[in-house]
Coordinates of N, CA and C in Angstrom, one line a residue:
X293 N -26.1 4.4 21.3 CA -26.5 3.5 20.2 C -25.9 4.1 18.9
X294 N -25.2 3.3 18.1 CA -24.6 3.7 16.9 C -25.7 3.8 15.8
X295 N -25.4 4.7 14.8 CA -26.4 4.9 13.7 C -26.7 3.5 13.0
X296 N -25.7 2.7 12.9 CA -25.9 1.4 12.2 C -26.9 0.5 12.9
X297 N -27.1 0.7 14.2 CA -28.0 -0.1 15.0 C -29.4 0.4 15.0
X298 N -29.6 1.6 14.4 CA -31.0 2.2 14.4 C -31.7 1.6 13.3
X299 N -33.0 1.1 13.5 CA -33.7 0.4 12.5 C -34.1 1.2 11.3
X300 N -34.2 2.6 11.5 CA -34.5 3.4 10.3 C -33.3 4.0 9.6
X301 N -32.1 3.5 10.0 CA -30.9 4.1 9.3 C -30.9 3.6 7.9
X302 N -30.7 4.5 7.0 CA -30.7 4.2 5.5 C -29.4 3.7 5.1
X303 N -29.3 2.5 4.6 CA -28.1 1.9 4.2 C -27.7 2.4 2.8
X304 N -26.4 2.6 2.6 CA -25.9 3.0 1.3 C -24.8 2.1 0.9
X305 N -24.2 2.4 -0.2 CA -23.1 1.5 -0.7 C -21.9 1.6 0.3
X306 N -21.6 2.7 0.9 CA -20.6 2.8 1.9 C -20.9 1.9 3.1
X307 N -22.1 1.9 3.5 CA -22.5 1.0 4.6 C -22.3 -0.5 4.3
X308 N -22.6 -0.8 3.0 CA -22.4 -2.2 2.6 C -20.9 -2.6 2.8
X309 N -20.0 -1.7 2.3 CA -18.6 -2.0 2.5 C -18.1 -1.9 3.9
X310 N -18.6 -1.0 4.7 CA -18.3 -0.9 6.1 C -18.6 -2.2 6.8
X311 N -19.8 -2.7 6.6 CA -20.3 -3.9 7.2 C -19.4 -5.1 6.8
X312 N -19.0 -5.2 5.5 CA -18.2 -6.3 5.1 C -16.8 -6.2 5.7
X313 N -16.2 -5.0 5.8 CA -14.9 -4.8 6.4 C -15.0 -5.1 7.9
X314 N -16.1 -4.8 8.6 CA -16.2 -5.1 10.0 C -16.3 -6.6 10.2
X315 N -17.1 -7.3 9.4 CA -17.2 -8.8 9.5 C -15.8 -9.4 9.3
X316 N -15.1 -9.0 8.2 CA -13.8 -9.6 8.0 C -12.7 -9.1 8.9
X317 N -12.9 -7.9 9.4 CA -11.9 -7.4 10.3 C -11.8 -8.0 11.7
X318 N -12.8 -8.8 12.0 CA -12.8 -9.4 13.4 C -11.7 -10.4 13.5
X319 N -11.1 -10.9 12.4 CA -10.0 -11.8 12.4 C -8.7 -11.1 12.7
X320 N -8.6 -9.8 12.5 CA -7.4 -9.0 12.7 C -7.1 -8.8 14.2
X321 N -5.8 -8.8 14.6 CA -5.4 -8.5 15.9 C -4.3 -7.6 15.9
X322 N -4.4 -6.3 16.4 CA -5.5 -5.8 17.0 C -6.6 -5.4 15.9
X323 N -7.8 -5.4 16.4 CA -9.0 -5.0 15.6 C -8.8 -3.5 15.1
X324 N -9.0 -3.2 13.9 CA -9.0 -1.8 13.5 C -10.0 -1.0 14.2
X325 N -9.7 0.3 14.4 CA -10.7 1.1 15.1 C -11.9 1.3 14.2
X326 N -13.1 1.6 14.8 CA -14.3 1.7 14.0 C -14.2 2.9 13.0
X327 N -13.5 4.0 13.4 CA -13.3 5.1 12.5 C -12.6 4.7 11.3
X328 N -11.6 3.9 11.5 CA -10.8 3.4 10.3 C -11.6 2.6 9.4
X329 N -12.4 1.7 9.9 CA -13.3 0.9 9.1 C -14.3 1.7 8.3
X330 N -14.8 2.8 9.0 CA -15.7 3.7 8.3 C -15.0 4.4 7.2
X331 N -13.8 4.9 7.5 CA -13.1 5.6 6.4 C -12.9 4.7 5.2
X332 N -12.5 3.4 5.5 CA -12.2 2.5 4.4 C -13.5 2.2 3.6
X333 N -14.6 2.0 4.3 CA -15.9 1.7 3.6 C -16.3 2.9 2.7
X334 N -16.1 4.1 3.2 CA -16.4 5.3 2.4 C -15.5 5.4 1.2
X335 N -14.2 5.1 1.4 CA -13.3 5.1 0.3 C -13.6 4.1 -0.8
X336 N -14.0 2.9 -0.4 CA -14.4 1.9 -1.4 C -15.6 2.4 -2.2
X337 N -16.6 2.9 -1.5 CA -17.8 3.4 -2.1 C -17.5 4.6 -3.0
X338 N -16.6 5.5 -2.6 CA -16.2 6.7 -3.4 C -15.6 6.2 -4.7
X339 N -14.7 5.2 -4.7 CA -14.1 4.8 -5.9 C -15.1 4.0 -6.7
X340 N -16.3 3.7 -6.2 CA -17.3 3.1 -7.0 C -17.9 4.1 -8.1
X341 N -17.6 5.4 -7.8 CA -17.9 6.4 -8.8 C -16.7 6.6 -9.7
X342 N -16.9 6.2 -11.0 CA -15.7 6.2 -11.9 C -15.1 7.6 -12.0
X343 N -15.9 8.7 -11.7 CA -15.3 10.1 -11.8 C -14.3 10.3 -10.7
X344 N -14.4 9.5 -9.6 CA -13.5 9.6 -8.5 C -12.2 8.8 -8.7
X345 N -12.3 7.8 -9.5 CA -11.2 6.8 -9.7 C -10.4 7.2 -10.9
X346 N -11.0 7.6 -12.0 CA -10.3 7.9 -13.2 C -10.1 9.4 -13.4
X347 N -9.1 9.8 -14.1 CA -8.8 11.2 -14.4 C -8.4 11.3 -15.9
X348 N -8.6 12.5 -16.4 CA -8.1 12.7 -17.8 C -6.7 13.3 -17.7
X349 N -5.8 12.7 -18.5 CA -4.4 13.2 -18.5 C -4.0 13.1 -20.0
X350 N -3.6 14.2 -20.6 CA -3.2 14.2 -22.0 C -4.2 13.6 -22.9
X351 N -5.5 13.9 -22.7 CA -6.6 13.4 -23.5 C -6.9 12.0 -23.3
X352 N -6.4 11.3 -22.3 CA -6.7 9.9 -22.1 C -7.3 9.7 -20.7
X353 N -8.3 8.9 -20.6 CA -8.9 8.5 -19.3 C -8.2 7.4 -18.7
X354 N -7.7 7.5 -17.5 CA -7.0 6.4 -16.8 C -6.8 6.7 -15.3
X355 N -6.1 5.9 -14.7 CA -5.8 6.0 -13.2 C -4.4 6.6 -13.2
X356 N -4.3 7.7 -12.5 CA -2.9 8.3 -12.4 C -2.0 7.4 -11.6
X357 N -0.9 7.1 -12.2 CA 0.1 6.2 -11.5 C 0.5 6.8 -10.1
X358 N 0.7 5.9 -9.1 CA 1.0 6.3 -7.8 C 2.3 7.1 -7.8
X359 N 3.3 6.8 -8.6 CA 4.6 7.5 -8.6 C 4.4 8.9 -9.1
X360 N 3.4 9.1 -10.0 CA 3.2 10.5 -10.5 C 2.4 11.3 -9.4
X361 N 1.5 10.6 -8.7 CA 0.8 11.3 -7.6 C 1.9 11.7 -6.5
X362 N 2.8 10.9 -6.3 CA 3.9 11.2 -5.3 C 4.7 12.4 -5.8
X363 N 5.0 12.5 -7.1 CA 5.7 13.6 -7.6 C 4.8 14.9 -7.5
X364 N 3.5 14.7 -7.8 CA 2.6 15.9 -7.6 C 2.6 16.4 -6.2
X365 N 2.6 15.5 -5.2 CA 2.6 15.9 -3.8 C 3.9 16.6 -3.5
X366 N 5.0 16.1 -4.0 CA 6.3 16.7 -3.7 C 6.4 18.1 -4.2
X367 N 5.7 18.3 -5.4 CA 5.8 19.7 -6.0 C 4.6 20.6 -5.6
X368 N 3.7 20.1 -4.7 CA 2.5 20.9 -4.3 C 2.9 22.3 -3.8
X369 N 2.1 23.2 -4.1 CA 2.4 24.6 -3.7 C 2.1 24.9 -2.2
X370 N 1.2 24.1 -1.6 CA 0.9 24.3 -0.2 C 0.8 23.0 0.5
X371 N 0.8 23.0 1.9 CA 0.7 21.8 2.6 C -0.7 21.2 2.5
X372 N -1.7 22.1 2.4 CA -3.1 21.6 2.2 C -3.2 20.8 0.9
X373 N -2.6 21.3 -0.2 CA -2.7 20.6 -1.5 C -1.9 19.3 -1.4
X374 N -0.8 19.3 -0.7 CA 0.1 18.1 -0.6 C -0.7 17.0 0.2
X375 N -1.4 17.4 1.2 CA -2.2 16.5 2.0 C -3.4 15.9 1.1
X376 N -4.0 16.7 0.3 CA -5.1 16.2 -0.6 C -4.5 15.2 -1.6
X377 N -3.4 15.5 -2.1 CA -2.8 14.6 -3.1 C -2.4 13.3 -2.4
X378 N -1.7 13.4 -1.3 CA -1.3 12.2 -0.5 C -2.5 11.3 -0.1
X379 N -3.6 12.0 0.3 CA -4.7 11.2 0.7 C -5.2 10.4 -0.6
X380 N -5.2 11.0 -1.7 CA -5.6 10.3 -2.9 C -4.7 9.1 -3.2
X381 N -3.4 9.4 -3.0 CA -2.3 8.4 -3.3 C -2.5 7.2 -2.3
X382 N -2.7 7.5 -1.0 CA -2.9 6.4 0.0 C -4.2 5.6 -0.3
X383 N -5.3 6.3 -0.6 CA -6.5 5.7 -0.9 C -6.4 4.8 -2.2
X384 N -5.8 5.3 -3.2 CA -5.6 4.5 -4.4 C -4.8 3.3 -4.2
X385 N -3.7 3.5 -3.4 CA -2.8 2.3 -3.1 C -3.6 1.2 -2.4
X386 N -4.4 1.6 -1.4 CA -5.2 0.7 -0.7 C -6.2 0.0 -1.6
X387 N -6.9 0.8 -2.4 CA -7.9 0.2 -3.3 C -7.3 -0.7 -4.4
X388 N -6.3 -0.2 -5.1 CA -5.7 -1.0 -6.2 C -4.9 -2.2 -5.7
X389 N -4.2 -2.0 -4.6 CA -3.4 -3.1 -4.0 C -4.2 -4.1 -3.4
X390 N -5.4 -3.8 -2.9 CA -6.3 -4.7 -2.3 C -7.1 -5.5 -3.3
X391 N -7.6 -4.8 -4.3 CA -8.5 -5.4 -5.3 C -7.9 -6.0 -6.6
X392 N -6.7 -5.4 -7.0 CA -6.2 -5.8 -8.2 C -4.7 -6.2 -8.1
X393 N -4.3 -6.9 -7.1 CA -2.8 -7.2 -7.0 C -2.3 -8.1 -8.1
X394 N -3.1 -9.0 -8.6 CA -2.7 -9.9 -9.7 C -2.4 -9.1 -11.0
X395 N -3.3 -8.1 -11.3 CA -3.1 -7.3 -12.5 C -1.7 -6.6 -12.4
X396 N -1.4 -6.1 -11.3 CA -0.2 -5.3 -11.1 C 1.1 -6.3 -11.1
X397 N 0.9 -7.4 -10.4 CA 2.0 -8.4 -10.3 C 2.4 -8.8 -11.7
X398 N 1.5 -9.0 -12.6 CA 1.8 -9.4 -14.0 C 2.7 -8.3 -14.7
X399 N 2.6 -7.1 -14.2 CA 3.5 -6.0 -14.7 C 4.7 -5.7 -13.9
X400 N 5.0 -6.6 -12.9 CA 6.1 -6.5 -12.1 C 6.0 -5.6 -10.9
X401 N 4.8 -5.2 -10.6 CA 4.6 -4.3 -9.4 C 4.0 -5.2 -8.3
X402 N 4.9 -5.4 -7.2 CA 4.5 -6.3 -6.1 C 3.8 -5.5 -5.0
X403 N 3.3 -6.3 -4.0 CA 2.5 -5.7 -3.0 C 3.3 -4.7 -2.1
X404 N 4.6 -4.9 -2.0 CA 5.4 -4.0 -1.2 C 5.5 -2.6 -1.8
X405 N 5.3 -2.5 -3.1 CA 5.2 -1.2 -3.7 C 4.0 -0.4 -3.2
X406 N 2.8 -1.1 -3.1 CA 1.6 -0.5 -2.6 C 1.8 -0.1 -1.1
X407 N 2.4 -1.0 -0.4 CA 2.6 -0.8 1.1 C 3.5 0.4 1.3
X408 N 4.6 0.5 0.5 CA 5.5 1.6 0.7 C 4.8 3.0 0.3
X409 N 4.2 3.0 -0.9 CA 3.5 4.2 -1.3 C 2.4 4.6 -0.4
X410 N 1.5 3.7 -0.2 CA 0.3 4.0 0.6 C 0.6 4.3 2.1
X411 N 1.4 3.4 2.6 CA 1.8 3.6 4.0 C 2.5 4.9 4.3
X412 N 3.4 5.2 3.3 CA 4.2 6.5 3.4 C 3.2 7.7 3.3
X413 N 2.3 7.6 2.4 CA 1.3 8.7 2.3 C 0.5 8.9 3.5
X414 N 0.0 7.8 4.1 CA -0.8 7.9 5.3 C 0.0 8.3 6.5
X415 N 1.3 7.9 6.5 CA 2.2 8.3 7.6 C 2.3 9.9 7.6
X416 N 2.5 10.4 6.4 CA 2.6 11.9 6.4 C 1.3 12.6 6.8
X417 N 0.2 12.0 6.4 CA -1.1 12.6 6.8 C -1.3 12.4 8.3
X418 N -0.8 11.4 8.9 CA -1.0 11.2 10.4 C -0.3 12.3 11.2
X419 N 0.7 13.0 10.6 CA 1.4 14.1 11.2 C 0.9 15.4 10.7
X420 N 0.3 15.5 9.6 CA 0.1 16.8 8.9 C -1.4 17.1 8.5
X421 N -2.2 16.1 8.5 CA -3.6 16.3 8.0 C -4.4 17.2 9.1
X422 N -5.4 17.9 8.6 CA -6.2 18.7 9.5 C -7.1 17.9 10.3
X423 N -7.6 16.8 9.8 CA -8.6 15.9 10.4 C -8.1 14.4 10.3
X424 N -8.7 13.6 11.1 CA -8.6 12.1 11.0 C -7.2 11.6 11.2
X425 N -6.3 12.3 11.9 CA -4.9 11.9 12.1 C -4.9 10.5 12.7
X426 N -5.8 10.2 13.6 CA -5.7 8.9 14.3 C -6.0 7.8 13.2
X427 N -6.9 8.1 12.3 CA -7.3 7.1 11.2 C -6.1 6.9 10.3
X428 N -5.4 8.0 9.9 CA -4.3 7.9 9.0 C -3.1 7.2 9.7
X429 N -3.0 7.4 11.0 CA -1.9 6.7 11.7 C -2.1 5.2 11.7
X430 N -3.4 4.8 11.9 CA -3.6 3.3 11.9 C -3.5 2.8 10.5
X431 N -4.0 3.5 9.5 CA -3.8 3.1 8.1 C -2.4 2.9 7.8
X432 N -1.5 3.8 8.2 CA -0.1 3.7 7.9 C 0.5 2.5 8.7
X433 N 0.2 2.3 9.9 CA 0.8 1.3 10.7 C 0.4 -0.1 10.3
X434 N -0.9 -0.3 9.8 CA -1.4 -1.6 9.5 C -1.6 -1.8 8.0
X435 N -1.0 -1.0 7.2 CA -1.3 -0.9 5.7 C -1.3 -2.3 5.1
X436 N -0.3 -3.1 5.3 CA -0.2 -4.4 4.7 C -1.4 -5.3 5.1
X437 N -1.7 -5.3 6.3 CA -2.8 -6.1 6.8 C -4.2 -5.6 6.3
X438 N -4.2 -4.2 6.2 CA -5.5 -3.7 5.7 C -5.7 -3.9 4.2
X439 N -4.6 -4.1 3.5 CA -4.7 -4.5 2.1 C -5.4 -5.8 2.0
X440 N -5.0 -6.8 2.9 CA -5.6 -8.1 2.9 C -7.0 -8.0 3.3
X441 N -7.3 -7.1 4.3 CA -8.7 -6.9 4.7 C -9.6 -6.4 3.6
X442 N -9.1 -5.5 2.8 CA -9.9 -5.0 1.6 C -10.1 -6.1 0.7
X443 N -9.1 -6.9 0.4 CA -9.2 -8.1 -0.5 C -10.2 -9.1 0.0
X444 N -10.2 -9.4 1.3 CA -11.2 -10.4 1.8 C -12.6 -9.8 1.8
X445 N -12.7 -8.5 2.2 CA -14.1 -7.9 2.3 C -14.7 -7.8 0.9
X446 N -13.9 -7.7 -0.1 CA -14.4 -7.6 -1.5 C -14.4 -8.9 -2.3
X447 N -14.0 -10.0 -1.6 CA -13.9 -11.3 -2.3 C -15.2 -11.8 -2.7
X448 N -15.3 -12.6 -3.7 CA -16.5 -13.1 -4.2 C -16.9 -14.3 -3.3
X449 N -18.0 -14.1 -2.5 CA -18.5 -15.2 -1.7 C -20.0 -15.4 -2.1
X450 N -20.6 -14.4 -2.7 CA -22.0 -14.4 -3.0 C -22.1 -14.3 -4.5
X451 N -23.3 -14.3 -5.1 CA -23.4 -14.1 -6.5 C -22.7 -12.8 -7.0
X452 N -22.6 -11.8 -6.1 CA -22.0 -10.6 -6.4 C -20.8 -10.4 -5.6
X453 N -19.6 -9.9 -6.2 CA -18.5 -9.5 -5.5 C -18.5 -8.0 -5.5
X454 N -17.5 -7.4 -4.9 CA -17.4 -5.9 -4.8 C -17.5 -5.2 -6.1
X455 N -16.8 -5.8 -7.1 CA -16.8 -5.2 -8.4 C -18.2 -5.2 -9.0
X456 N -18.9 -6.3 -8.8 CA -20.2 -6.5 -9.4 C -21.2 -5.5 -8.7
X457 N -21.0 -5.3 -7.4 CA -21.9 -4.3 -6.7 C -21.6 -2.9 -7.2
X458 N -20.3 -2.6 -7.3 CA -20.0 -1.2 -7.8 C -20.6 -1.0 -9.2
X459 N -20.4 -2.0 -10.1 CA -20.9 -1.9 -11.4 C -22.4 -1.7 -11.4
X460 N -23.1 -2.5 -10.6 CA -24.6 -2.5 -10.6 C -25.0 -1.1 -10.1
X461 N -24.3 -0.6 -9.0 CA -24.6 0.7 -8.5 C -24.4 1.8 -9.5
X462 N -23.3 1.8 -10.3 CA -23.0 2.8 -11.3 C -24.1 2.7 -12.4
X463 N -24.5 1.5 -12.8 CA -25.6 1.4 -13.8 C -26.9 2.0 -13.3
X464 N -27.2 1.8 -12.0 CA -28.4 2.4 -11.5 C -28.3 3.9 -11.4
X465 N -27.1 4.5 -11.0 CA -26.9 5.9 -11.0 C -27.1 6.6 -12.4
X466 N -26.6 5.9 -13.4 CA -26.7 6.4 -14.8 C -28.2 6.4 -15.3
X467 N -28.9 5.3 -15.0 CA -30.2 5.0 -15.6 C -31.4 5.3 -14.7
X468 N -31.2 5.2 -13.4 CA -32.3 5.3 -12.5 C -33.3 4.1 -12.6
X469 N -32.9 3.0 -13.2 CA -33.7 1.8 -13.5 C -34.2 1.2 -12.2
X470 N -35.5 1.1 -12.0 CA -36.1 0.6 -10.8 C -35.7 -0.9 -10.6
X471 N -35.5 -1.7 -11.7 CA -35.1 -3.1 -11.5 C -33.7 -3.2 -10.9
X472 N -32.8 -2.3 -11.3 CA -31.5 -2.3 -10.7 C -31.5 -1.9 -9.2
X473 N -32.4 -0.9 -8.9 CA -32.6 -0.5 -7.5 C -33.1 -1.6 -6.7
X474 N -34.0 -2.4 -7.2 CA -34.5 -3.6 -6.5 C -33.4 -4.6 -6.3
X475 N -32.6 -4.9 -7.3 CA -31.5 -5.8 -7.1 C -30.5 -5.3 -6.0
X476 N -30.2 -4.0 -6.0 CA -29.4 -3.4 -5.0 C -30.0 -3.6 -3.6
X477 N -31.3 -3.5 -3.6 CA -32.1 -3.7 -2.3 C -32.0 -5.1 -1.8
X478 N -32.0 -6.1 -2.7 CA -31.8 -7.5 -2.3 C -30.4 -7.7 -1.7
X479 N -29.5 -6.9 -2.1 CA -28.1 -7.0 -1.5 C -28.0 -6.2 -0.2
X480 N -29.1 -5.6 0.2 CA -29.1 -4.9 1.5 C -28.7 -3.4 1.3
X481 N -28.7 -2.9 0.1 CA -28.3 -1.5 -0.1 C -29.6 -0.7 -0.4
X482 N -29.9 0.2 0.6 CA -31.1 1.1 0.4 C -30.5 2.4 -0.2
X483 N -31.0 2.7 -1.4 CA -30.5 3.9 -2.1 C -31.0 5.2 -1.5
X484 N -30.2 6.2 -1.4 CA -30.7 7.5 -0.9 C -31.7 8.1 -1.8
X485 N -32.8 8.6 -1.2 CA -33.9 9.2 -2.0 C -33.5 10.4 -2.8
X486 N -32.5 11.2 -2.2 CA -32.1 12.4 -2.9 C -31.2 12.1 -4.1
X487 N -30.7 10.9 -4.2 CA -29.7 10.7 -5.3 C -30.5 10.2 -6.5
X488 N -30.3 10.9 -7.6 CA -30.9 10.6 -8.9 C -30.0 10.2 -9.9
X489 N -30.4 10.4 -11.1 CA -29.5 10.1 -12.3 C -28.4 11.0 -12.4
X490 N -27.2 10.5 -12.9 CA -26.1 11.4 -13.1 C -25.6 11.2 -14.5

């Protein structure tokens, strides 16, 4: 029996995204592996924390461009460091390319850029990462289709879309407001008891 089928399993933001990816992923042929869907759900939840998404560079808060992450990986001092940077590059390409393609298209950055950067990063990880090589292999092989899956899973079908859920979750993390916790609960997200204000 999987953890998700246990009645007392505590749902989190990552579980919310995993379930959405699983629902929308049923249309894909072949169906992505469960491990891959879990990885993607965790990645979406991780980027829900602005500290994971944004970095400070030259006194400015922003998202490091994929090309600069690629350069950082190329110049990395060790293979471990290179794998960490390429994982961030692949994850960012999947997140940004799936959720904000129109924003980038207006700047002349098309979907094939995200596919090339993200797919290439995951392809390297499939051969060189310490763990999850099978997940990275599938992410590399299906990257274009998984971009569409992220977009569908995060599309607005309900009063809240993925952006709204992430924003609501961040507001709750900062404030601990019980009203926000209740609203997240109505969306099916049970907040971890150990997690407090940040």
